[in-house]
């Protein structure tokens, strides 16, 4: 696999950073329009100028849209054309109005950037809602639209109702390092079988084995995922991966379940039917993704070296659907205190023991297949602190907790495959984690963790440039 063993899914993100940067000036301009229209500060449109009504309608038409939903581009262009038509109708009475002219400029820029034609269908103020019962995004979108329209129709009502679905992320990699739904980063022993997720819709269990004799560190060599039956969408399906066997099918040999719920067009322009539950093999024997559209879940499983990594995105409402008998979930509550290697978030780096080299020699298995490994198992080394840091810097440029975990794993095991595992885990997190401002976690005591607001400001400044 080498250092090319981990490919980023950045191009498939729901809203890539490059897209956000490209549209930021026009979006900021429209945000300014909304501020002028609704806060009453600075200039206020005259009673005859209906720009505020145009803006309100545009917000109603687009508030439920997300790039994850098929047809996003078409619907967004429809809404822009409706917004533009509304501004044209009120142009005469809005002459000289700053809010109006800002809106016109923002609409023009967004239509150009989105390649929206000026001629074409426009959205109506009460869009027709087509619900796909086996598509979580479609169901949650319908609930949001109904709630949104109800609030606008009954302005005196509270805004309680349905809001857009929130998503949670959980990841496991290395010796093993766990990132929980609450973005708590832990390093645990958890030898044997442990549940990561166990709710009414999904169960994920991992099995961890010792990595090096004399160390409490373990790593994952087996992952079992159970997609529970969902009436009208899918029967139960079980996926199981073990070291050297990362299948592209469920246990029963199928690669999908349920009737097609919509047609998806790939980047190459090929159309295919997407089912309620399906498996995508990204790299044979190395990288598999499982998509459960009916519950909005995405799971990434990789094999790097002798061990497996896992990343999961799940809607919050699905993750919270469990009872008292299912409260042992590492993704939900973290590792039990007696299983923690880190000390309250601080991960002490081990010293490389003199006997580690001998232990590694004893562990080497010349007959072990290296076809699915980034580096052959015989490539294990004894690393000092600086050497481990230099090796991790090759894959991880930012000294966050993923870098720190990489250094810990190299000092503990000498297995260079853990370097690639940490890098892939970080890329999978960036691909699935819904909140960019929470991506970076720094070790306790580091300069960045002492000044998180400064780090966030610097990151924000870089994104704006």
CSV table of C-alpha atoms in Angstrom, one decimal:
chain,number,residue,atom,x,y,z
A,1,UNK,CA,0.0,0.0,0.0
A,2,UNK,CA,2.9,2.3,0.8
A,3,UNK,CA,2.2,5.9,1.7
A,4,UNK,CA,-0.5,6.0,-1.0
A,5,UNK,CA,-2.5,3.6,1.1
A,6,UNK,CA,-5.0,6.2,2.3
A,7,UNK,CA,-7.0,8.3,-0.1
A,8,UNK,CA,-9.0,11.3,1.1
A,9,UNK,CA,-12.7,11.4,0.4
A,10,UNK,CA,-12.6,15.2,0.3
A,11,UNK,CA,-14.1,15.3,-3.2
A,12,UNK,CA,-17.1,13.6,-1.9
A,13,UNK,CA,-17.7,15.7,1.2
A,14,UNK,CA,-21.2,17.1,1.6
A,15,UNK,CA,-19.8,20.6,1.2
A,16,UNK,CA,-16.1,20.7,0.4
A,17,UNK,CA,-14.0,23.6,1.8
A,18,UNK,CA,-13.0,24.6,-1.7
A,19,UNK,CA,-16.7,25.0,-2.6
A,20,UNK,CA,-17.3,27.1,0.5
A,21,UNK,CA,-14.3,29.4,-0.3
A,22,UNK,CA,-15.4,29.8,-3.9
A,23,UNK,CA,-18.9,30.9,-3.0
A,24,UNK,CA,-18.0,32.9,0.2
A,25,UNK,CA,-18.0,36.5,-1.2
A,26,UNK,CA,-21.5,36.1,-2.6
A,27,UNK,CA,-22.8,34.2,0.4
A,28,UNK,CA,-21.4,36.9,2.7
A,29,UNK,CA,-23.1,39.5,0.6
A,30,UNK,CA,-26.5,37.8,0.9
A,31,UNK,CA,-25.9,37.4,4.6
A,32,UNK,CA,-25.4,41.1,4.7
A,33,UNK,CA,-28.7,41.5,2.9
A,34,UNK,CA,-30.5,39.3,5.5
A,35,UNK,CA,-29.0,41.4,8.3
A,36,UNK,CA,-30.1,44.6,6.7
A,37,UNK,CA,-33.6,43.2,6.1
A,38,UNK,CA,-34.3,41.6,9.4
A,39,UNK,CA,-32.4,43.5,12.1
A,40,UNK,CA,-33.6,47.0,11.1
A,41,UNK,CA,-30.0,48.4,11.4
A,42,UNK,CA,-28.6,50.9,8.9
A,43,UNK,CA,-31.0,51.4,6.0
A,44,UNK,CA,-34.5,50.0,6.1
A,45,UNK,CA,-36.5,49.3,3.0
A,46,UNK,CA,-39.4,51.7,2.3
A,47,UNK,CA,-42.9,50.3,2.6
A,48,UNK,CA,-43.3,50.2,-1.2
A,49,UNK,CA,-40.0,48.3,-1.7
A,50,UNK,CA,-40.7,44.6,-1.2
A,51,UNK,CA,-37.1,43.4,-1.0
A,52,UNK,CA,-37.6,42.1,2.5
A,53,UNK,CA,-40.5,39.9,1.2
A,54,UNK,CA,-38.3,38.6,-1.6
A,55,UNK,CA,-35.5,37.7,0.8
A,56,UNK,CA,-37.9,36.0,3.2
A,57,UNK,CA,-39.3,33.8,0.4
A,58,UNK,CA,-35.7,32.9,-0.7
A,59,UNK,CA,-34.9,31.8,2.8
A,60,UNK,CA,-38.0,29.7,3.0
A,61,UNK,CA,-37.2,28.1,-0.4
A,62,UNK,CA,-33.6,27.2,0.5
A,63,UNK,CA,-33.6,26.6,4.3
A,64,UNK,CA,-34.3,22.9,3.8
A,65,UNK,CA,-31.7,22.3,1.0
A,66,UNK,CA,-28.4,20.5,1.7
A,67,UNK,CA,-25.8,19.4,-0.8
A,68,UNK,CA,-26.3,15.8,0.4
A,69,UNK,CA,-29.8,15.7,-1.2
A,70,UNK,CA,-30.1,14.8,-4.9
A,71,UNK,CA,-31.3,17.7,-7.0
A,72,UNK,CA,-29.7,20.3,-4.7
A,73,UNK,CA,-28.2,22.2,-7.6
A,74,UNK,CA,-31.5,22.3,-9.6
A,75,UNK,CA,-33.6,23.4,-6.6
A,76,UNK,CA,-31.1,26.1,-5.6
A,77,UNK,CA,-31.1,27.5,-9.1
A,78,UNK,CA,-34.9,27.6,-9.1
A,79,UNK,CA,-34.8,29.5,-5.9
A,80,UNK,CA,-32.3,32.0,-7.2
A,81,UNK,CA,-34.4,32.6,-10.3
A,82,UNK,CA,-37.5,33.1,-8.2
A,83,UNK,CA,-35.5,35.6,-6.0
A,84,UNK,CA,-34.3,37.4,-9.1
A,85,UNK,CA,-37.8,37.6,-10.6
A,86,UNK,CA,-39.1,39.0,-7.3
A,87,UNK,CA,-36.4,41.7,-7.2
A,88,UNK,CA,-37.3,42.7,-10.8
A,89,UNK,CA,-41.0,43.2,-9.9
A,90,UNK,CA,-40.1,45.5,-7.1
A,91,UNK,CA,-37.1,47.2,-8.9
A,92,UNK,CA,-39.0,50.5,-9.5
A,93,UNK,CA,-40.0,51.1,-5.9
A,94,UNK,CA,-36.6,50.0,-4.6
A,95,UNK,CA,-34.6,52.4,-6.7
A,96,UNK,CA,-31.7,53.7,-4.6
A,97,UNK,CA,-32.2,51.2,-1.8
A,98,UNK,CA,-28.9,49.7,-0.6
A,99,UNK,CA,-30.5,46.4,0.5
A,100,UNK,CA,-32.1,45.9,-2.9
A,101,UNK,CA,-28.9,46.6,-4.9
A,102,UNK,CA,-26.9,44.3,-2.6
A,103,UNK,CA,-29.4,41.5,-3.1
A,104,UNK,CA,-29.3,41.9,-6.9
A,105,UNK,CA,-25.5,41.8,-7.0
A,106,UNK,CA,-25.4,38.7,-4.7
A,107,UNK,CA,-28.0,36.9,-6.8
A,108,UNK,CA,-26.1,37.6,-10.0
A,109,UNK,CA,-22.8,36.3,-8.5
A,110,UNK,CA,-24.4,33.1,-7.2
A,111,UNK,CA,-26.1,32.4,-10.4
A,112,UNK,CA,-22.9,32.8,-12.3
A,113,UNK,CA,-20.9,30.6,-9.8
A,114,UNK,CA,-23.5,27.9,-9.8
A,115,UNK,CA,-23.9,28.0,-13.6
A,116,UNK,CA,-27.6,28.7,-13.2
A,117,UNK,CA,-29.4,29.8,-16.4
A,118,UNK,CA,-31.4,33.0,-16.2
A,119,UNK,CA,-34.3,31.3,-18.0
A,120,UNK,CA,-35.9,28.2,-16.5
A,121,UNK,CA,-38.4,27.1,-13.9
A,122,UNK,CA,-38.7,28.9,-10.6
A,123,UNK,CA,-39.6,27.7,-7.1
A,124,UNK,CA,-43.0,28.4,-5.6
A,125,UNK,CA,-43.4,29.8,-2.1
A,126,UNK,CA,-44.9,26.4,-1.0
A,127,UNK,CA,-42.8,23.7,-2.7
A,128,UNK,CA,-44.3,20.3,-3.3
A,129,UNK,CA,-42.7,17.7,-1.0
A,130,UNK,CA,-41.9,14.3,-2.3
A,131,UNK,CA,-40.9,11.9,0.5
A,132,UNK,CA,-38.8,8.8,0.0
A,133,UNK,CA,-39.6,6.7,3.1
A,134,UNK,CA,-36.3,4.7,2.9
A,135,UNK,CA,-34.2,7.9,2.6
A,136,UNK,CA,-33.4,9.5,5.9
A,137,UNK,CA,-32.5,12.8,4.3
A,138,UNK,CA,-35.8,12.9,2.5
A,139,UNK,CA,-37.8,12.1,5.7
A,140,UNK,CA,-35.9,14.7,7.8
A,141,UNK,CA,-36.2,17.3,5.0
A,142,UNK,CA,-39.9,16.9,4.9
A,143,UNK,CA,-40.2,17.3,8.7
A,144,UNK,CA,-38.0,20.4,8.5
A,145,UNK,CA,-40.1,21.9,5.7
A,146,UNK,CA,-43.4,21.3,7.5
A,147,UNK,CA,-42.0,22.8,10.7
A,148,UNK,CA,-40.6,25.8,8.8
A,149,UNK,CA,-43.8,26.5,7.0
A,150,UNK,CA,-45.8,26.1,10.2
A,151,UNK,CA,-43.6,28.6,12.0
A,152,UNK,CA,-43.9,31.1,9.2
A,153,UNK,CA,-47.7,30.7,8.9
A,154,UNK,CA,-48.2,31.0,12.6
A,155,UNK,CA,-45.7,33.7,13.6
A,156,UNK,CA,-46.8,33.6,17.2
A,157,UNK,CA,-45.8,30.0,17.6
A,158,UNK,CA,-42.6,29.0,19.3
A,159,UNK,CA,-39.8,27.6,17.1
A,160,UNK,CA,-39.7,24.3,18.9
A,161,UNK,CA,-40.7,21.9,16.0
A,162,UNK,CA,-38.3,19.9,13.9
A,163,UNK,CA,-34.9,21.3,13.1
A,164,UNK,CA,-32.4,20.0,10.6
A,165,UNK,CA,-30.9,16.7,11.7
A,166,UNK,CA,-27.7,16.8,13.6
A,167,UNK,CA,-25.0,14.3,13.0
A,168,UNK,CA,-22.4,12.7,15.3
A,169,UNK,CA,-19.0,11.2,14.5
A,170,UNK,CA,-17.1,8.3,16.1
A,171,UNK,CA,-13.7,6.9,15.1
A,172,UNK,CA,-11.4,4.1,16.3
A,173,UNK,CA,-7.8,3.4,15.1
A,174,UNK,CA,-4.4,2.5,16.4
A,175,UNK,CA,-3.6,1.2,19.8
A,176,UNK,CA,-6.7,1.9,20.0
A,177,UNK,CA,-7.5,5.5,20.0
A,178,UNK,CA,-11.2,6.4,20.4
A,179,UNK,CA,-12.9,9.6,19.4
A,180,UNK,CA,-16.4,9.6,20.9
A,181,UNK,CA,-19.6,11.3,19.8
A,182,UNK,CA,-18.8,14.1,22.2
A,183,UNK,CA,-15.3,14.6,20.6
A,184,UNK,CA,-13.6,13.2,23.7
A,185,UNK,CA,-10.3,11.6,22.6
A,186,UNK,CA,-9.3,8.5,24.6
A,187,UNK,CA,-6.7,5.8,24.4
A,188,UNK,CA,-7.9,2.5,25.9
A,189,UNK,CA,-6.9,-1.1,26.6
A,190,UNK,CA,-10.3,-2.7,25.9
A,191,UNK,CA,-8.9,-6.1,25.1
A,192,UNK,CA,-11.5,-8.5,23.7
A,193,UNK,CA,-14.9,-7.7,22.3
A,194,UNK,CA,-16.5,-4.3,23.0
A,195,UNK,CA,-19.6,-2.5,21.7
A,196,UNK,CA,-18.9,0.9,20.0
A,197,UNK,CA,-22.6,1.5,19.1
A,198,UNK,CA,-25.7,-0.4,20.1
A,199,UNK,CA,-29.1,1.2,19.5
A,200,UNK,CA,-32.4,0.3,17.9
A,201,UNK,CA,-31.0,0.6,14.4
A,202,UNK,CA,-27.3,-0.2,14.4
A,203,UNK,CA,-24.8,-2.3,16.4
A,204,UNK,CA,-21.1,-2.0,15.9
A,205,UNK,CA,-18.7,-4.2,17.9
A,206,UNK,CA,-14.9,-4.4,17.7
A,207,UNK,CA,-12.5,-7.1,19.0
A,208,UNK,CA,-9.0,-5.9,20.1
A,209,UNK,CA,-5.9,-8.0,20.7
A,210,UNK,CA,-2.6,-7.2,22.4
A,211,UNK,CA,0.0,-5.6,20.1
A,212,UNK,CA,3.3,-6.1,21.9
A,213,UNK,CA,4.0,-8.4,24.8
A,214,UNK,CA,4.5,-6.4,28.0
A,215,UNK,CA,2.3,-3.5,26.9
A,216,UNK,CA,-1.4,-2.9,27.7
A,217,UNK,CA,-1.9,-1.4,24.2
A,218,UNK,CA,-4.2,-3.4,21.9
A,219,UNK,CA,-5.4,-3.0,18.3
A,220,UNK,CA,-8.5,-4.0,16.4
A,221,UNK,CA,-8.5,-7.2,14.3
A,222,UNK,CA,-12.2,-7.7,14.0
A,223,UNK,CA,-15.2,-5.5,13.3
A,224,UNK,CA,-18.9,-6.7,13.3
A,225,UNK,CA,-21.6,-4.3,12.1
A,226,UNK,CA,-25.3,-5.2,12.3
A,227,UNK,CA,-27.9,-3.2,10.4
A,228,UNK,CA,-31.1,-4.0,12.2
A,229,UNK,CA,-34.4,-4.6,10.2
A,230,UNK,CA,-36.3,-1.5,9.2
A,231,UNK,CA,-39.8,-2.2,8.0
A,232,UNK,CA,-40.4,-1.5,4.3
A,233,UNK,CA,-36.7,-0.7,3.7
A,234,UNK,CA,-34.4,-3.6,4.6
A,235,UNK,CA,-34.1,-6.9,6.4
A,236,UNK,CA,-31.3,-7.4,8.9
A,237,UNK,CA,-27.8,-7.4,7.4
A,238,UNK,CA,-24.5,-8.3,9.1
A,239,UNK,CA,-21.1,-7.2,7.9
A,240,UNK,CA,-17.9,-8.6,9.4
A,241,UNK,CA,-14.3,-7.8,8.7
A,242,UNK,CA,-11.2,-9.5,10.2
A,243,UNK,CA,-7.5,-9.1,9.5
A,244,UNK,CA,-6.8,-10.1,5.9
A,245,UNK,CA,-10.5,-10.4,5.1
A,246,UNK,CA,-12.1,-7.1,4.3
A,247,UNK,CA,-15.1,-8.3,2.2
A,248,UNK,CA,-17.1,-6.1,-0.2
A,249,UNK,CA,-20.3,-7.9,0.8
A,250,UNK,CA,-22.5,-8.8,3.8
A,251,UNK,CA,-22.3,-12.2,5.5
A,252,UNK,CA,-25.0,-13.5,3.2
A,253,UNK,CA,-23.1,-12.6,0.1
A,254,UNK,CA,-25.3,-9.6,-0.9
A,255,UNK,CA,-23.9,-6.1,-1.6
A,256,UNK,CA,-27.1,-4.2,-1.1
A,257,UNK,CA,-30.6,-4.4,0.4
A,258,UNK,CA,-34.0,-2.8,-0.2
A,259,UNK,CA,-35.6,-1.4,-3.3
A,260,UNK,CA,-33.8,1.5,-5.2
A,261,UNK,CA,-34.7,4.8,-3.4
A,262,UNK,CA,-33.2,7.2,-6.0
A,263,UNK,CA,-30.9,7.5,-8.9
A,264,UNK,CA,-27.4,8.8,-8.3
A,265,UNK,CA,-25.1,10.3,-10.9
A,266,UNK,CA,-21.3,9.7,-10.3
A,267,UNK,CA,-18.6,12.2,-11.0
A,268,UNK,CA,-18.0,10.4,-14.4
A,269,UNK,CA,-21.7,11.0,-15.3
A,270,UNK,CA,-22.8,7.4,-14.9
A,271,UNK,CA,-26.3,6.9,-13.4
A,272,UNK,CA,-27.0,4.1,-11.0
A,273,UNK,CA,-29.8,3.1,-8.6
A,274,UNK,CA,-29.1,3.7,-5.0
A,275,UNK,CA,-30.7,1.3,-2.5
A,276,UNK,CA,-31.6,1.7,1.1
A,277,UNK,CA,-28.4,-0.1,2.2
A,278,UNK,CA,-25.3,-0.8,0.1
A,279,UNK,CA,-21.6,-1.5,0.2
A,280,UNK,CA,-18.9,0.4,-1.8
A,281,UNK,CA,-15.4,-1.2,-2.2
A,282,UNK,CA,-13.0,1.7,-2.6
A,283,UNK,CA,-9.8,-0.4,-2.6
A,284,UNK,CA,-10.0,-4.2,-2.6
A,285,UNK,CA,-9.0,-5.6,0.7
A,286,UNK,CA,-8.1,-2.2,2.1
A,287,UNK,CA,-11.0,0.2,2.2
A,288,UNK,CA,-14.8,-0.5,2.3
A,289,UNK,CA,-17.7,1.9,2.9
A,290,UNK,CA,-21.2,1.0,4.0
A,291,UNK,CA,-24.0,3.4,3.3
A,292,UNK,CA,-27.4,3.0,5.1
A,293,UNK,CA,-29.4,5.7,3.5
A,294,UNK,CA,-32.6,4.7,5.3
A,295,UNK,CA,-31.1,5.8,8.6
A,296,UNK,CA,-28.5,8.3,7.4
A,297,UNK,CA,-25.5,6.3,8.5
A,298,UNK,CA,-22.1,6.0,6.8
A,299,UNK,CA,-19.4,3.6,8.0
A,300,UNK,CA,-15.7,3.5,6.7
A,301,UNK,CA,-13.7,0.4,7.4
A,302,UNK,CA,-10.0,0.1,6.5
A,303,UNK,CA,-7.2,-2.4,7.0
A,304,UNK,CA,-3.7,-0.9,7.4
A,305,UNK,CA,-1.0,-3.3,8.3
A,306,UNK,CA,-2.4,-6.1,10.5
A,307,UNK,CA,-5.1,-4.0,12.1
A,308,UNK,CA,-8.4,-2.3,11.2
A,309,UNK,CA,-9.7,1.2,11.6
A,310,UNK,CA,-13.3,2.4,11.8
A,311,UNK,CA,-15.1,5.7,11.2
A,312,UNK,CA,-18.9,6.3,11.6
A,313,UNK,CA,-21.3,9.2,11.0
A,314,UNK,CA,-24.8,8.8,12.4
A,315,UNK,CA,-27.8,11.1,12.9
A,316,UNK,CA,-28.1,12.1,16.6
A,317,UNK,CA,-31.7,10.9,16.8
A,318,UNK,CA,-30.6,7.4,15.7
A,319,UNK,CA,-27.7,7.3,18.1
A,320,UNK,CA,-30.0,8.3,21.0
A,321,UNK,CA,-32.5,5.5,20.3
A,322,UNK,CA,-31.5,3.0,22.9
A,323,UNK,CA,-32.6,1.8,26.3
A,324,UNK,CA,-30.9,1.2,29.7
A,325,UNK,CA,-29.7,-2.3,28.7
A,326,UNK,CA,-27.7,-0.7,25.8
A,327,UNK,CA,-25.8,1.9,27.8
A,328,UNK,CA,-22.3,0.2,27.3
A,329,UNK,CA,-21.3,2.0,24.1
A,330,UNK,CA,-17.8,3.3,23.8
A,331,UNK,CA,-18.8,5.8,21.1
A,332,UNK,CA,-21.5,7.2,23.4
A,333,UNK,CA,-19.9,7.1,26.8
A,334,UNK,CA,-16.2,6.4,26.2
A,335,UNK,CA,-14.1,3.7,27.7
A,336,UNK,CA,-14.6,2.7,31.4
A,337,UNK,CA,-12.1,4.4,33.6
A,338,UNK,CA,-10.3,1.2,34.4
A,339,UNK,CA,-9.7,0.7,30.6
A,340,UNK,CA,-8.1,4.1,30.0
A,341,UNK,CA,-4.4,4.4,29.1
A,342,UNK,CA,-4.6,8.2,28.8
A,343,UNK,CA,-4.9,10.2,32.0
A,344,UNK,CA,-7.9,12.5,31.6
A,345,UNK,CA,-7.1,13.3,28.0
A,346,UNK,CA,-3.3,13.4,28.5
A,347,UNK,CA,-1.5,10.6,26.7
A,348,UNK,CA,1.9,10.0,28.3
A,349,UNK,CA,4.4,8.9,25.6
A,350,UNK,CA,6.1,5.6,26.5
A,351,UNK,CA,9.8,5.2,26.5
A,352,UNK,CA,11.0,2.7,24.0
A,353,UNK,CA,12.1,-0.2,26.2
A,354,UNK,CA,15.5,-1.9,25.3
A,355,UNK,CA,13.7,-5.3,25.0
A,356,UNK,CA,11.3,-4.0,22.4
A,357,UNK,CA,13.6,-4.8,19.5
A,358,UNK,CA,13.9,-8.4,20.7
A,359,UNK,CA,10.1,-8.6,21.2
A,360,UNK,CA,9.5,-7.3,17.7
A,361,UNK,CA,11.9,-9.9,16.2
A,362,UNK,CA,10.0,-12.6,18.0
A,363,UNK,CA,6.7,-11.4,16.7
A,364,UNK,CA,7.8,-11.3,13.0
A,365,UNK,CA,6.1,-13.9,10.9
A,366,UNK,CA,7.9,-14.4,7.5
A,367,UNK,CA,4.9,-16.4,6.2
A,368,UNK,CA,2.5,-13.6,7.0
A,369,UNK,CA,0.8,-12.2,3.9
A,370,UNK,CA,1.8,-8.5,3.3
A,371,UNK,CA,-0.5,-7.9,0.3
A,372,UNK,CA,-2.9,-5.7,2.3
A,373,UNK,CA,-0.2,-3.9,4.3
A,374,UNK,CA,1.2,-0.5,3.9
A,375,UNK,CA,4.5,-1.9,5.0
A,376,UNK,CA,5.5,-5.6,5.6
A,377,UNK,CA,5.3,-6.6,9.2
A,378,UNK,CA,9.1,-7.3,9.2
A,379,UNK,CA,9.6,-3.5,8.7
A,380,UNK,CA,9.0,-2.9,12.5
A,381,UNK,CA,11.6,-0.7,14.1
A,382,UNK,CA,12.6,0.6,17.5
A,383,UNK,CA,11.9,4.3,17.5
A,384,UNK,CA,13.2,7.0,19.8
A,385,UNK,CA,11.0,10.1,20.5
A,386,UNK,CA,12.5,12.3,17.8
A,387,UNK,CA,12.6,9.5,15.3
A,388,UNK,CA,8.9,8.8,15.9
A,389,UNK,CA,8.0,12.4,15.5
A,390,UNK,CA,9.9,12.8,12.3
A,391,UNK,CA,8.2,9.7,10.9
A,392,UNK,CA,4.8,10.9,11.9
A,393,UNK,CA,5.4,14.3,10.3
A,394,UNK,CA,5.7,12.7,7.0
A,395,UNK,CA,1.9,11.9,7.1
A,396,UNK,CA,0.6,14.4,9.7
A,397,UNK,CA,1.6,18.0,9.4
A,398,UNK,CA,-0.4,19.4,12.3
A,399,UNK,CA,0.7,18.5,15.8
A,400,UNK,CA,-2.8,17.6,17.0
A,401,UNK,CA,-4.0,14.5,18.8
A,402,UNK,CA,-3.7,12.4,15.7
A,403,UNK,CA,-0.1,13.2,15.4
A,404,UNK,CA,0.4,12.6,19.1
A,405,UNK,CA,-1.3,9.2,18.8
A,406,UNK,CA,0.9,8.3,15.9
A,407,UNK,CA,4.0,9.0,18.0
A,408,UNK,CA,2.6,7.0,20.9
A,409,UNK,CA,1.9,4.0,18.6
A,410,UNK,CA,5.4,4.1,17.0
A,411,UNK,CA,7.0,4.2,20.5
A,412,UNK,CA,4.8,1.5,21.7
A,413,UNK,CA,4.9,-1.0,18.8
A,414,UNK,CA,7.5,0.1,16.3
A,415,UNK,CA,5.0,-0.7,13.6
A,416,UNK,CA,5.2,1.9,10.9
A,417,UNK,CA,1.7,1.0,9.6
A,418,UNK,CA,0.2,2.9,12.5
A,419,UNK,CA,1.6,6.1,10.9
A,420,UNK,CA,-0.7,5.5,7.9
A,421,UNK,CA,-3.5,4.4,10.1
A,422,UNK,CA,-3.4,7.7,12.0
A,423,UNK,CA,-3.3,9.7,8.8
A,424,UNK,CA,-6.3,7.8,7.3
A,425,UNK,CA,-8.2,8.1,10.5
A,426,UNK,CA,-7.8,11.9,10.4
A,427,UNK,CA,-8.9,12.0,6.7
A,428,UNK,CA,-11.9,9.9,7.4
A,429,UNK,CA,-12.8,12.2,10.3
A,430,UNK,CA,-12.6,15.2,8.1
A,431,UNK,CA,-14.7,13.4,5.5
A,432,UNK,CA,-17.5,12.5,8.0
A,433,UNK,CA,-17.4,14.8,11.0
A,434,UNK,CA,-20.2,17.4,10.5
A,435,UNK,CA,-18.5,20.3,12.4
A,436,UNK,CA,-15.3,21.6,10.9
A,437,UNK,CA,-14.7,23.9,14.0
A,438,UNK,CA,-14.3,20.7,16.1
A,439,UNK,CA,-11.9,18.8,13.9
A,440,UNK,CA,-8.8,19.7,15.7
A,441,UNK,CA,-8.1,18.4,19.2
A,442,UNK,CA,-4.8,19.1,20.8
A,443,UNK,CA,-3.1,17.2,23.6
A,444,UNK,CA,-3.6,18.6,27.0
A,445,UNK,CA,-0.7,20.9,27.9
A,446,UNK,CA,0.2,21.8,24.3
A,447,UNK,CA,0.5,25.4,23.3
A,448,UNK,CA,-2.5,25.0,21.0
A,449,UNK,CA,-4.7,23.6,23.7
A,450,UNK,CA,-3.8,26.5,26.0
A,451,UNK,CA,-4.9,29.0,23.4
A,452,UNK,CA,-7.8,27.4,21.5
A,453,UNK,CA,-9.4,30.7,20.6
A,454,UNK,CA,-6.2,31.9,19.0
A,455,UNK,CA,-5.9,28.7,17.0
A,456,UNK,CA,-9.5,29.0,15.9
A,457,UNK,CA,-9.0,32.6,14.9
A,458,UNK,CA,-5.9,31.7,12.8
A,459,UNK,CA,-7.8,28.8,11.1
A,460,UNK,CA,-10.7,31.1,10.4
A,461,UNK,CA,-8.4,33.7,8.9
A,462,UNK,CA,-6.8,31.1,6.6
A,463,UNK,CA,-10.2,30.0,5.4
A,464,UNK,CA,-11.2,33.5,4.6
A,465,UNK,CA,-8.1,34.3,2.6
